[in-house]
Amino acid sequence: MASFKPTQIPDLPKLGEKITEDTLYWKNYKAPVQIKEFGAVSNIDFSPVSPHNFAVTAFTRIHIYGPFSQEPVKTFTRFKDTAYCGRFRSDGQLLVAGCEDSVVRLYDVGGKAALRMYKGHTKAVHVADFTTGRYQILTASDDYTCRLWDIPNAVELTAYQEHTDYVRCGVTSKLNRDLFITGSYDHTLRVFDSRTEKSVMTMDHGQPVESLLLYPSEGLLVSAGGRYVKVWDLLKGGQPLVSLKNHHKTVTCLALNSSGQRLLSASLDRHVKVYNTTNYKVVHNFDYAAAILSLGLAPDDESIVVGMTNSILSIKHRKNLEEPKETSKPRRRPSYRVFMKGKNFVPKQDDYFVSKPARQHLAKYDKQLKRFNVSKALDTALEAWLRRKKPEVTVAVIKELDRRGTLKNALAGRDEEQLSRLLCFVIGNFFDTRFTPVLATTAEIVLDIYQCVIGQSAVIDRHLIHLQKLLEKEIYYQKDLMEILGMLDTMFAFSLLRKETAVAGLPECHTAAANVEIFKIVFEQSTCLYT
C-alpha cells in the first residue's frame, strides 16, 4: 500500500512592502517602553549634550528622563497650571518652560526651584526657547505676541505683535542669535530680526501652523499645519518648495534625524511618517495606539520618543548589534555519539538490511484527508489564523480536494456559519492573481450547489451581492485596460510606420503628431481609470 503524501504547499511570491535600506534602518528598534504620564504629553526635548537626557512636558509637570531610565531622574512640579514647551539650553544646564498662567519659568537642571520668572504675557505661553547667544529667551503666547527676554536681569528686551491669532510654535536660529521664526493660527510664518522693529519675511502656510523646523544649514524651513507639511526656501525670500499631504489628520510635530537626510512628521492620525529629504517621498511609517502630540529623536538616532493624547510616553531604543545575548544555563543534552551510534555501520555482503521508516508528521488537514474526511479537512484549512496568516495553505487544500474530485462533496452540506466563512475567504482573496484560478472554480461550485436556497439567508445573500459587485468592477477595469492596450498597440504601430517613412525619405510630421495625440488619449484614459 502506497504511503500518504502530504499536501504540497506552493512557494508563492510574497506580496508586501519592498524591503529597502530605510525599512531595515527604521525597523531596527526594540519593542517600545511605555510610561504613563499625568496628562497628555505636549512636548519632548532632548538635551544637546551627552548623555542626551530628554525633558517631557505633561500637564503640570516636567520630567527629565535618562537615555535608558524608565523613571524620571528629575522632576519640576512647581507650576500652577498646565506647563508647555520645556526646552534645554545649548549647554544642557538650564531649562525654560511656558505655562497656562502666562508666566515663563527658568530652571537649573540640577536644582528644584525656578531661578527666574518672566512676567509680561497676558495669556498662556506655548513657546519658550533659548537664543544662540545663551543669554536671551524667546517666548510666544496666545496674546498674539512674541517677546525676547534678558536672562540675567529678567527684563523684557523686545515685543512683537504682528500675528492676529494664537502663536503656537517658534524656532530660533543656531547660526545667528538675532533671528527667530514664529508660526501662528493666523496661517502665517514670520521671520524676525531682533535688530529691527518689524518682521523681515512673511509666508502663508494656508492652515493653522502647529510646528516649525529649521534645517542645519538654515536655508530651508519646514512648517506643519493642518494635513500639510511644507518646505520653504529662506534664501529665496521664503519661496515654497514642497507641499506634502501624507497624513489624514492635523500634523502636530516635526523632527530631523542626526544626518539631516530624513524628516519625520507626527500627526493626530496616530502615524509618524519618515521622508527622504532628497525627493520628499515617504520611506517608512510608524503606527501608534493614540493621537500623537509630540515627537523627539535623540541626537544620535539612538531612540525615538513619542508623546500621545492618552498620557502614554512611548520610547523606542535602537538595537545594539554588539549587545551580548542573554543565555540561560544550557540544558544537558545527549552526547554526540548517542545520535551517531550505528550511523557509519556498513552491512556485510550476506546481511539483510531492514530500513526503519521515518516517522511522518502530518498537519491537521492532512490527517483529515488521510481519513477521507474531506469536509473536516476543508474546515480545518478555513480556521481563522490559517486563512488570515497563510491563505496559500487554504488554497492548496482546496486545490488538492479538486484534484481528488471531492471538492463538491467538501463544499456541500454546510450551514449558514460555515458557508459564510467560506465566502468571506473567497471574496477576500478572489482577486489575488496567485489564487484566482482555484477560487473561481470554488465560487462556481458553491453557486451550483446553493442556488436553490438563495434568498433564505440575509448573510449569504449579502456576501453574494458583494462578490457580484466586485466582479462587475473588475470586468469594467479589464475592459478599459484592453482599450488602453489597443491604443498602445496603435501608437507602437505608428512609431514603426514613422521609422519606415523616415527610411523612404517622406516627412515625419504627420505621424509624429498622430503619435502625440494617441499618447494624450491613453494618458487621459489611464488617469480617469485609476483616480
PDB file of N, CA and C in Angstrom, residues 65-159:
ATOM      1  N   TYR A  65      14.135  62.455  31.851  1.00  0.00           N
ATOM      2  CA  TYR A  65      14.480  61.031  31.831  1.00  0.00           C
ATOM      3  C   TYR A  65      15.892  60.851  31.292  1.00  0.00           C
ATOM      4  N   GLY A  66      16.575  59.829  31.802  1.00  0.00           N
ATOM      5  CA  GLY A  66      17.864  59.439  31.245  1.00  0.00           C
ATOM      6  C   GLY A  66      17.665  58.647  29.967  1.00  0.00           C
ATOM      7  N   PRO A  67      18.751  58.382  29.240  1.00  0.00           N
ATOM      8  CA  PRO A  67      18.622  57.683  27.949  1.00  0.00           C
ATOM      9  C   PRO A  67      17.939  56.321  28.078  1.00  0.00           C
ATOM     10  N   PHE A  68      18.180  55.595  29.175  1.00  0.00           N
ATOM     11  CA  PHE A  68      17.623  54.251  29.310  1.00  0.00           C
ATOM     12  C   PHE A  68      16.830  54.080  30.605  1.00  0.00           C
ATOM     13  N   SER A  69      16.472  55.173  31.252  1.00  0.00           N
ATOM     14  CA  SER A  69      15.743  55.068  32.520  1.00  0.00           C
ATOM     15  C   SER A  69      14.241  55.063  32.267  1.00  0.00           C
ATOM     16  N   GLN A  70      13.519  54.297  33.062  1.00  0.00           N
ATOM     17  CA  GLN A  70      12.062  54.273  32.987  1.00  0.00           C
ATOM     18  C   GLN A  70      11.429  55.090  34.106  1.00  0.00           C
ATOM     19  N   GLU A  71      12.258  55.666  34.956  1.00  0.00           N
ATOM     20  CA  GLU A  71      11.798  56.567  35.999  1.00  0.00           C
ATOM     21  C   GLU A  71      12.499  57.917  35.806  1.00  0.00           C
ATOM     22  N   PRO A  72      11.798  59.030  36.056  1.00  0.00           N
ATOM     23  CA  PRO A  72      12.431  60.340  35.858  1.00  0.00           C
ATOM     24  C   PRO A  72      13.595  60.562  36.821  1.00  0.00           C
ATOM     25  N   VAL A  73      14.677  61.129  36.290  1.00  0.00           N
ATOM     26  CA  VAL A  73      15.824  61.442  37.139  1.00  0.00           C
ATOM     27  C   VAL A  73      15.669  62.812  37.776  1.00  0.00           C
ATOM     28  N   LYS A  74      14.742  63.611  37.240  1.00  0.00           N
ATOM     29  CA  LYS A  74      14.482  64.942  37.786  1.00  0.00           C
ATOM     30  C   LYS A  74      13.050  65.330  37.462  1.00  0.00           C
ATOM     31  N   THR A  75      12.396  66.039  38.385  1.00  0.00           N
ATOM     32  CA  THR A  75      11.012  66.446  38.176  1.00  0.00           C
ATOM     33  C   THR A  75      10.833  67.889  38.619  1.00  0.00           C
ATOM     34  N   PHE A  76      10.176  68.688  37.779  1.00  0.00           N
ATOM     35  CA  PHE A  76       9.806  70.057  38.122  1.00  0.00           C
ATOM     36  C   PHE A  76       8.283  70.121  38.202  1.00  0.00           C
ATOM     37  N   THR A  77       7.783  70.439  39.390  1.00  0.00           N
ATOM     38  CA  THR A  77       6.329  70.381  39.604  1.00  0.00           C
ATOM     39  C   THR A  77       5.735  71.714  40.048  1.00  0.00           C
ATOM     40  N   ARG A  78       6.522  72.743  40.155  1.00  0.00           N
ATOM     41  CA  ARG A  78       6.013  73.993  40.722  1.00  0.00           C
ATOM     42  C   ARG A  78       5.345  74.866  39.657  1.00  0.00           C
ATOM     43  N   PHE A  79       4.378  74.279  38.984  1.00  0.00           N
ATOM     44  CA  PHE A  79       3.561  75.023  38.025  1.00  0.00           C
ATOM     45  C   PHE A  79       2.147  75.118  38.583  1.00  0.00           C
ATOM     46  N   LYS A  80       1.553  76.287  38.493  1.00  0.00           N
ATOM     47  CA  LYS A  80       0.196  76.475  38.998  1.00  0.00           C
ATOM     48  C   LYS A  80      -0.852  75.944  38.027  1.00  0.00           C
ATOM     49  N   ASP A  81      -0.451  75.809  36.763  1.00  0.00           N
ATOM     50  CA  ASP A  81      -1.378  75.316  35.742  1.00  0.00           C
ATOM     51  C   ASP A  81      -0.586  74.497  34.736  1.00  0.00           C
ATOM     52  N   THR A  82      -1.199  74.171  33.612  1.00  0.00           N
ATOM     53  CA  THR A  82      -0.555  73.314  32.608  1.00  0.00           C
ATOM     54  C   THR A  82       0.735  73.939  32.093  1.00  0.00           C
ATOM     55  N   ALA A  83       1.812  73.147  32.078  1.00  0.00           N
ATOM     56  CA  ALA A  83       3.111  73.607  31.580  1.00  0.00           C
ATOM     57  C   ALA A  83       3.227  73.319  30.087  1.00  0.00           C
ATOM     58  N   TYR A  84       4.036  74.127  29.399  1.00  0.00           N
ATOM     59  CA  TYR A  84       4.231  73.968  27.963  1.00  0.00           C
ATOM     60  C   TYR A  84       5.707  74.118  27.613  1.00  0.00           C
ATOM     61  N   CYS A  85       6.130  73.374  26.602  1.00  0.00           N
ATOM     62  CA  CYS A  85       7.371  73.631  25.867  1.00  0.00           C
ATOM     63  C   CYS A  85       8.623  73.693  26.742  1.00  0.00           C
ATOM     64  N   GLY A  86       8.875  72.669  27.567  1.00  0.00           N
ATOM     65  CA  GLY A  86      10.116  72.627  28.323  1.00  0.00           C
ATOM     66  C   GLY A  86      11.297  72.330  27.409  1.00  0.00           C
ATOM     67  N   ARG A  87      12.261  73.261  27.337  1.00  0.00           N
ATOM     68  CA  ARG A  87      13.405  73.114  26.419  1.00  0.00           C
ATOM     69  C   ARG A  87      14.724  73.406  27.125  1.00  0.00           C
ATOM     70  N   PHE A  88      15.770  72.664  26.685  1.00  0.00           N
ATOM     71  CA  PHE A  88      17.115  72.826  27.234  1.00  0.00           C
ATOM     72  C   PHE A  88      17.864  73.952  26.526  1.00  0.00           C
ATOM     73  N   ARG A  89      18.816  74.517  27.252  1.00  0.00           N
ATOM     74  CA  ARG A  89      19.772  75.429  26.614  1.00  0.00           C
ATOM     75  C   ARG A  89      20.856  74.607  25.940  1.00  0.00           C
ATOM     76  N   SER A  90      21.640  75.225  25.084  1.00  0.00           N
ATOM     77  CA  SER A  90      22.635  74.501  24.289  1.00  0.00           C
ATOM     78  C   SER A  90      23.683  73.803  25.140  1.00  0.00           C
ATOM     79  N   ASP A  91      23.919  74.284  26.391  1.00  0.00           N
ATOM     80  CA  ASP A  91      24.889  73.628  27.273  1.00  0.00           C
ATOM     81  C   ASP A  91      24.233  72.593  28.177  1.00  0.00           C
ATOM     82  N   GLY A  92      22.912  72.435  28.091  1.00  0.00           N
ATOM     83  CA  GLY A  92      22.210  71.441  28.880  1.00  0.00           C
ATOM     84  C   GLY A  92      22.083  71.773  30.351  1.00  0.00           C
ATOM     85  N   GLN A  93      22.452  72.999  30.789  1.00  0.00           N
ATOM     86  CA  GLN A  93      22.428  73.356  32.204  1.00  0.00           C
ATOM     87  C   GLN A  93      21.133  74.026  32.639  1.00  0.00           C
ATOM     88  N   LEU A  94      20.471  74.715  31.723  1.00  0.00           N
ATOM     89  CA  LEU A  94      19.242  75.437  32.051  1.00  0.00           C
ATOM     90  C   LEU A  94      18.077  74.889  31.243  1.00  0.00           C
ATOM     91  N   LEU A  95      16.870  75.072  31.784  1.00  0.00           N
ATOM     92  CA  LEU A  95      15.652  74.640  31.112  1.00  0.00           C
ATOM     93  C   LEU A  95      14.600  75.727  31.279  1.00  0.00           C
ATOM     94  N   VAL A  96      13.916  76.068  30.197  1.00  0.00           N
ATOM     95  CA  VAL A  96      12.880  77.102  30.225  1.00  0.00           C
ATOM     96  C   VAL A  96      11.550  76.480  29.836  1.00  0.00           C
ATOM     97  N   ALA A  97      10.466  76.999  30.406  1.00  0.00           N
ATOM     98  CA  ALA A  97       9.135  76.458  30.107  1.00  0.00           C
ATOM     99  C   ALA A  97       8.095  77.551  30.243  1.00  0.00           C
ATOM    100  N   GLY A  98       7.067  77.482  29.389  1.00  0.00           N
ATOM    101  CA  GLY A  98       5.914  78.368  29.492  1.00  0.00           C
ATOM    102  C   GLY A  98       4.830  77.703  30.329  1.00  0.00           C
ATOM    103  N   CYS A  99       3.748  78.450  30.550  1.00  0.00           N
ATOM    104  CA  CYS A  99       2.681  77.926  31.395  1.00  0.00           C
ATOM    105  C   CYS A  99       1.350  78.556  30.998  1.00  0.00           C
ATOM    106  N   GLU A 100       0.277  77.891  31.386  1.00  0.00           N
ATOM    107  CA  GLU A 100      -1.067  78.401  31.111  1.00  0.00           C
ATOM    108  C   GLU A 100      -1.336  79.694  31.877  1.00  0.00           C
ATOM    109  N   ASP A 101      -0.612  79.941  32.989  1.00  0.00           N
ATOM    110  CA  ASP A 101      -0.823  81.153  33.795  1.00  0.00           C
ATOM    111  C   ASP A 101      -0.058  82.354  33.266  1.00  0.00           C
ATOM    112  N   SER A 102       0.534  82.242  32.050  1.00  0.00           N
ATOM    113  CA  SER A 102       1.233  83.330  31.327  1.00  0.00           C
ATOM    114  C   SER A 102       2.619  83.642  31.885  1.00  0.00           C
ATOM    115  N   VAL A 103       3.104  82.887  32.862  1.00  0.00           N
ATOM    116  CA  VAL A 103       4.428  83.131  33.440  1.00  0.00           C
ATOM    117  C   VAL A 103       5.440  82.175  32.819  1.00  0.00           C
ATOM    118  N   VAL A 104       6.627  82.704  32.473  1.00  0.00           N
ATOM    119  CA  VAL A 104       7.715  81.891  31.928  1.00  0.00           C
ATOM    120  C   VAL A 104       8.703  81.617  33.058  1.00  0.00           C
ATOM    121  N   ARG A 105       9.085  80.345  33.222  1.00  0.00           N
ATOM    122  CA  ARG A 105       9.962  79.966  34.321  1.00  0.00           C
ATOM    123  C   ARG A 105      11.273  79.400  33.786  1.00  0.00           C
ATOM    124  N   LEU A 106      12.361  79.767  34.456  1.00  0.00           N
ATOM    125  CA  LEU A 106      13.698  79.302  34.110  1.00  0.00           C
ATOM    126  C   LEU A 106      14.217  78.442  35.257  1.00  0.00           C
ATOM    127  N   TYR A 107      14.708  77.241  34.926  1.00  0.00           N
ATOM    128  CA  TYR A 107      15.172  76.300  35.941  1.00  0.00           C
ATOM    129  C   TYR A 107      16.624  75.920  35.690  1.00  0.00           C
ATOM    130  N   ASP A 108      17.311  75.665  36.805  1.00  0.00           N
ATOM    131  CA  ASP A 108      18.611  74.996  36.745  1.00  0.00           C
ATOM    132  C   ASP A 108      18.332  73.497  36.775  1.00  0.00           C
ATOM    133  N   VAL A 109      18.922  72.758  35.813  1.00  0.00           N
ATOM    134  CA  VAL A 109      18.641  71.326  35.714  1.00  0.00           C
ATOM    135  C   VAL A 109      19.032  70.602  36.995  1.00  0.00           C
ATOM    136  N   GLY A 110      19.982  71.128  37.727  1.00  0.00           N
ATOM    137  CA  GLY A 110      20.401  70.483  38.968  1.00  0.00           C
ATOM    138  C   GLY A 110      19.618  70.910  40.188  1.00  0.00           C
ATOM    139  N   GLY A 111      18.759  71.930  40.061  1.00  0.00           N
ATOM    140  CA  GLY A 111      18.008  72.434  41.205  1.00  0.00           C
ATOM    141  C   GLY A 111      16.550  72.050  41.155  1.00  0.00           C
ATOM    142  N   LYS A 112      15.742  72.723  42.007  1.00  0.00           N
ATOM    143  CA  LYS A 112      14.316  72.439  42.076  1.00  0.00           C
ATOM    144  C   LYS A 112      13.478  73.683  41.819  1.00  0.00           C
ATOM    145  N   ALA A 113      13.793  74.764  42.521  1.00  0.00           N
ATOM    146  CA  ALA A 113      13.008  75.987  42.386  1.00  0.00           C
ATOM    147  C   ALA A 113      13.409  76.740  41.136  1.00  0.00           C
ATOM    148  N   ALA A 114      12.505  77.599  40.667  1.00  0.00           N
ATOM    149  CA  ALA A 114      12.765  78.397  39.466  1.00  0.00           C
ATOM    150  C   ALA A 114      13.809  79.465  39.769  1.00  0.00           C
ATOM    151  N   LEU A 115      14.794  79.624  38.887  1.00  0.00           N
ATOM    152  CA  LEU A 115      15.815  80.659  39.039  1.00  0.00           C
ATOM    153  C   LEU A 115      15.245  82.034  38.721  1.00  0.00           C
ATOM    154  N   ARG A 116      14.441  82.109  37.666  1.00  0.00           N
ATOM    155  CA  ARG A 116      13.846  83.370  37.235  1.00  0.00           C
ATOM    156  C   ARG A 116      12.405  83.109  36.814  1.00  0.00           C
ATOM    157  N   MET A 117      11.583  84.157  36.948  1.00  0.00           N
ATOM    158  CA  MET A 117      10.202  84.114  36.457  1.00  0.00           C
ATOM    159  C   MET A 117       9.971  85.379  35.648  1.00  0.00           C
ATOM    160  N   TYR A 118       9.533  85.210  34.420  1.00  0.00           N
ATOM    161  CA  TYR A 118       9.360  86.330  33.489  1.00  0.00           C
ATOM    162  C   TYR A 118       7.874  86.577  33.279  1.00  0.00           C
ATOM    163  N   LYS A 119       7.413  87.761  33.671  1.00  0.00           N
ATOM    164  CA  LYS A 119       6.005  88.112  33.602  1.00  0.00           C
ATOM    165  C   LYS A 119       5.819  89.280  32.636  1.00  0.00           C
ATOM    166  N   GLY A 120       4.862  89.144  31.756  1.00  0.00           N
ATOM    167  CA  GLY A 120       4.611  90.182  30.761  1.00  0.00           C
ATOM    168  C   GLY A 120       3.507  89.772  29.801  1.00  0.00           C
ATOM    169  N   HIS A 121       3.427  88.476  29.529  1.00  0.00           N
ATOM    170  CA  HIS A 121       2.339  87.966  28.684  1.00  0.00           C
ATOM    171  C   HIS A 121       1.029  88.001  29.467  1.00  0.00           C
ATOM    172  N   THR A 122      -0.064  88.069  28.736  1.00  0.00           N
ATOM    173  CA  THR A 122      -1.391  88.125  29.371  1.00  0.00           C
ATOM    174  C   THR A 122      -2.178  86.835  29.188  1.00  0.00           C
ATOM    175  N   LYS A 123      -1.664  85.921  28.371  1.00  0.00           N
ATOM    176  CA  LYS A 123      -2.341  84.642  28.164  1.00  0.00           C
ATOM    177  C   LYS A 123      -1.307  83.516  28.163  1.00  0.00           C
ATOM    178  N   ALA A 124      -1.777  82.302  27.937  1.00  0.00           N
ATOM    179  CA  ALA A 124      -0.907  81.129  28.022  1.00  0.00           C
ATOM    180  C   ALA A 124       0.284  81.242  27.089  1.00  0.00           C
ATOM    181  N   VAL A 125       1.454  80.830  27.589  1.00  0.00           N
ATOM    182  CA  VAL A 125       2.695  80.859  26.809  1.00  0.00           C
ATOM    183  C   VAL A 125       2.970  79.441  26.317  1.00  0.00           C
ATOM    184  N   HIS A 126       2.875  79.242  25.000  1.00  0.00           N
ATOM    185  CA  HIS A 126       3.063  77.910  24.420  1.00  0.00           C
ATOM    186  C   HIS A 126       4.456  77.728  23.817  1.00  0.00           C
ATOM    187  N   VAL A 127       5.220  78.800  23.662  1.00  0.00           N
ATOM    188  CA  VAL A 127       6.546  78.721  23.045  1.00  0.00           C
ATOM    189  C   VAL A 127       7.565  79.348  23.979  1.00  0.00           C
ATOM    190  N   ALA A 128       8.646  78.627  24.262  1.00  0.00           N
ATOM    191  CA  ALA A 128       9.759  79.151  25.054  1.00  0.00           C
ATOM    192  C   ALA A 128      11.027  78.468  24.568  1.00  0.00           C
ATOM    193  N   ASP A 129      12.046  79.267  24.263  1.00  0.00           N
ATOM    194  CA  ASP A 129      13.293  78.705  23.750  1.00  0.00           C
ATOM    195  C   ASP A 129      14.428  79.684  23.984  1.00  0.00           C
ATOM    196  N   PHE A 130      15.650  79.143  23.975  1.00  0.00           N
ATOM    197  CA  PHE A 130      16.847  79.963  24.149  1.00  0.00           C
ATOM    198  C   PHE A 130      17.371  80.403  22.785  1.00  0.00           C
ATOM    199  N   THR A 131      17.917  81.604  22.731  1.00  0.00           N
ATOM    200  CA  THR A 131      18.595  82.057  21.516  1.00  0.00           C
ATOM    201  C   THR A 131      20.029  81.519  21.523  1.00  0.00           C
ATOM    202  N   THR A 132      20.709  81.702  20.392  1.00  0.00           N
ATOM    203  CA  THR A 132      22.071  81.169  20.268  1.00  0.00           C
ATOM    204  C   THR A 132      23.029  81.852  21.226  1.00  0.00           C
ATOM    205  N   GLY A 133      22.757  83.109  21.574  1.00  0.00           N
ATOM    206  CA  GLY A 133      23.657  83.826  22.478  1.00  0.00           C
ATOM    207  C   GLY A 133      23.648  83.295  23.891  1.00  0.00           C
ATOM    208  N   ARG A 134      22.637  82.420  24.228  1.00  0.00           N
ATOM    209  CA  ARG A 134      22.544  81.741  25.515  1.00  0.00           C
ATOM    210  C   ARG A 134      22.124  82.653  26.659  1.00  0.00           C
ATOM    211  N   TYR A 135      21.976  83.954  26.411  1.00  0.00           N
ATOM    212  CA  TYR A 135      21.583  84.871  27.477  1.00  0.00           C
ATOM    213  C   TYR A 135      20.256  85.553  27.194  1.00  0.00           C
ATOM    214  N   GLN A 136      19.544  85.049  26.206  1.00  0.00           N
ATOM    215  CA  GLN A 136      18.227  85.587  25.895  1.00  0.00           C
ATOM    216  C   GLN A 136      17.236  84.441  25.698  1.00  0.00           C
ATOM    217  N   ILE A 137      15.958  84.734  25.952  1.00  0.00           N
ATOM    218  CA  ILE A 137      14.887  83.747  25.822  1.00  0.00           C
ATOM    219  C   ILE A 137      13.827  84.300  24.877  1.00  0.00           C
ATOM    220  N   LEU A 138      13.364  83.456  23.970  1.00  0.00           N
ATOM    221  CA  LEU A 138      12.240  83.785  23.091  1.00  0.00           C
ATOM    222  C   LEU A 138      10.978  83.136  23.651  1.00  0.00           C
ATOM    223  N   THR A 139       9.900  83.917  23.745  1.00  0.00           N
ATOM    224  CA  THR A 139       8.608  83.366  24.162  1.00  0.00           C
ATOM    225  C   THR A 139       7.526  83.855  23.206  1.00  0.00           C
ATOM    226  N   ALA A 140       6.474  83.040  23.067  1.00  0.00           N
ATOM    227  CA  ALA A 140       5.323  83.410  22.239  1.00  0.00           C
ATOM    228  C   ALA A 140       4.065  82.900  22.935  1.00  0.00           C
ATOM    229  N   SER A 141       2.984  83.656  22.779  1.00  0.00           N
ATOM    230  CA  SER A 141       1.825  83.417  23.624  1.00  0.00           C
ATOM    231  C   SER A 141       0.518  83.485  22.840  1.00  0.00           C
ATOM    232  N   ASP A 142      -0.561  83.110  23.522  1.00  0.00           N
ATOM    233  CA  ASP A 142      -1.898  83.227  22.949  1.00  0.00           C
ATOM    234  C   ASP A 142      -2.394  84.669  22.939  1.00  0.00           C
ATOM    235  N   ASP A 143      -1.606  85.599  23.484  1.00  0.00           N
ATOM    236  CA  ASP A 143      -1.978  87.013  23.408  1.00  0.00           C
ATOM    237  C   ASP A 143      -1.484  87.668  22.113  1.00  0.00           C
ATOM    238  N   TYR A 144      -1.088  86.799  21.117  1.00  0.00           N
ATOM    239  CA  TYR A 144      -0.670  87.198  19.767  1.00  0.00           C
ATOM    240  C   TYR A 144       0.720  87.827  19.737  1.00  0.00           C
ATOM    241  N   THR A 145       1.462  87.835  20.841  1.00  0.00           N
ATOM    242  CA  THR A 145       2.772  88.490  20.873  1.00  0.00           C
ATOM    243  C   THR A 145       3.884  87.468  21.011  1.00  0.00           C
ATOM    244  N   CYS A 146       5.064  87.893  20.569  1.00  0.00           N
ATOM    245  CA  CYS A 146       6.297  87.144  20.846  1.00  0.00           C
ATOM    246  C   CYS A 146       7.302  88.130  21.433  1.00  0.00           C
ATOM    247  N   ARG A 147       8.041  87.685  22.416  1.00  0.00           N
ATOM    248  CA  ARG A 147       8.919  88.590  23.179  1.00  0.00           C
ATOM    249  C   ARG A 147      10.299  87.984  23.379  1.00  0.00           C
ATOM    250  N   LEU A 148      11.288  88.851  23.509  1.00  0.00           N
ATOM    251  CA  LEU A 148      12.648  88.477  23.865  1.00  0.00           C
ATOM    252  C   LEU A 148      12.942  88.980  25.264  1.00  0.00           C
ATOM    253  N   TRP A 149      13.564  88.093  26.074  1.00  0.00           N
ATOM    254  CA  TRP A 149      13.855  88.426  27.466  1.00  0.00           C
ATOM    255  C   TRP A 149      15.358  88.298  27.733  1.00  0.00           C
ATOM    256  N   ASP A 150      15.857  89.159  28.628  1.00  0.00           N
ATOM    257  CA  ASP A 150      17.239  89.072  29.080  1.00  0.00           C
ATOM    258  C   ASP A 150      17.276  88.151  30.300  1.00  0.00           C
ATOM    259  N   ILE A 151      18.093  87.090  30.237  1.00  0.00           N
ATOM    260  CA  ILE A 151      18.092  86.087  31.301  1.00  0.00           C
ATOM    261  C   ILE A 151      18.620  86.643  32.624  1.00  0.00           C
ATOM    262  N   PRO A 152      19.807  87.270  32.663  1.00  0.00           N
ATOM    263  CA  PRO A 152      20.344  87.690  33.978  1.00  0.00           C
ATOM    264  C   PRO A 152      19.468  88.735  34.674  1.00  0.00           C
ATOM    265  N   ASN A 153      18.956  89.715  33.926  1.00  0.00           N
ATOM    266  CA  ASN A 153      18.213  90.818  34.540  1.00  0.00           C
ATOM    267  C   ASN A 153      16.711  90.582  34.604  1.00  0.00           C
ATOM    268  N   ALA A 154      16.239  89.504  33.950  1.00  0.00           N
ATOM    269  CA  ALA A 154      14.813  89.151  33.957  1.00  0.00           C
ATOM    270  C   ALA A 154      13.941  90.294  33.479  1.00  0.00           C
ATOM    271  N   VAL A 155      14.391  90.987  32.422  1.00  0.00           N
ATOM    272  CA  VAL A 155      13.611  92.097  31.862  1.00  0.00           C
ATOM    273  C   VAL A 155      13.292  91.806  30.399  1.00  0.00           C
ATOM    274  N   GLU A 156      12.233  92.415  29.917  1.00  0.00           N
ATOM    275  CA  GLU A 156      11.827  92.249  28.524  1.00  0.00           C
ATOM    276  C   GLU A 156      12.657  93.167  27.634  1.00  0.00           C
ATOM    277  N   LEU A 157      13.200  92.609  26.552  1.00  0.00           N
ATOM    278  CA  LEU A 157      14.021  93.389  25.626  1.00  0.00           C
ATOM    279  C   LEU A 157      13.203  93.931  24.459  1.00  0.00           C
ATOM    280  N   THR A 158      12.417  93.065  23.833  1.00  0.00           N
ATOM    281  CA  THR A 158      11.644  93.444  22.647  1.00  0.00           C
ATOM    282  C   THR A 158      10.332  92.683  22.649  1.00  0.00           C
ATOM    283  N   ALA A 159       9.293  93.313  22.086  1.00  0.00           N
ATOM    284  CA  ALA A 159       7.996  92.646  21.926  1.00  0.00           C
ATOM    285  C   ALA A 159       7.479  92.915  20.522  1.00  0.00           C
TER     286      ALA A 159
END
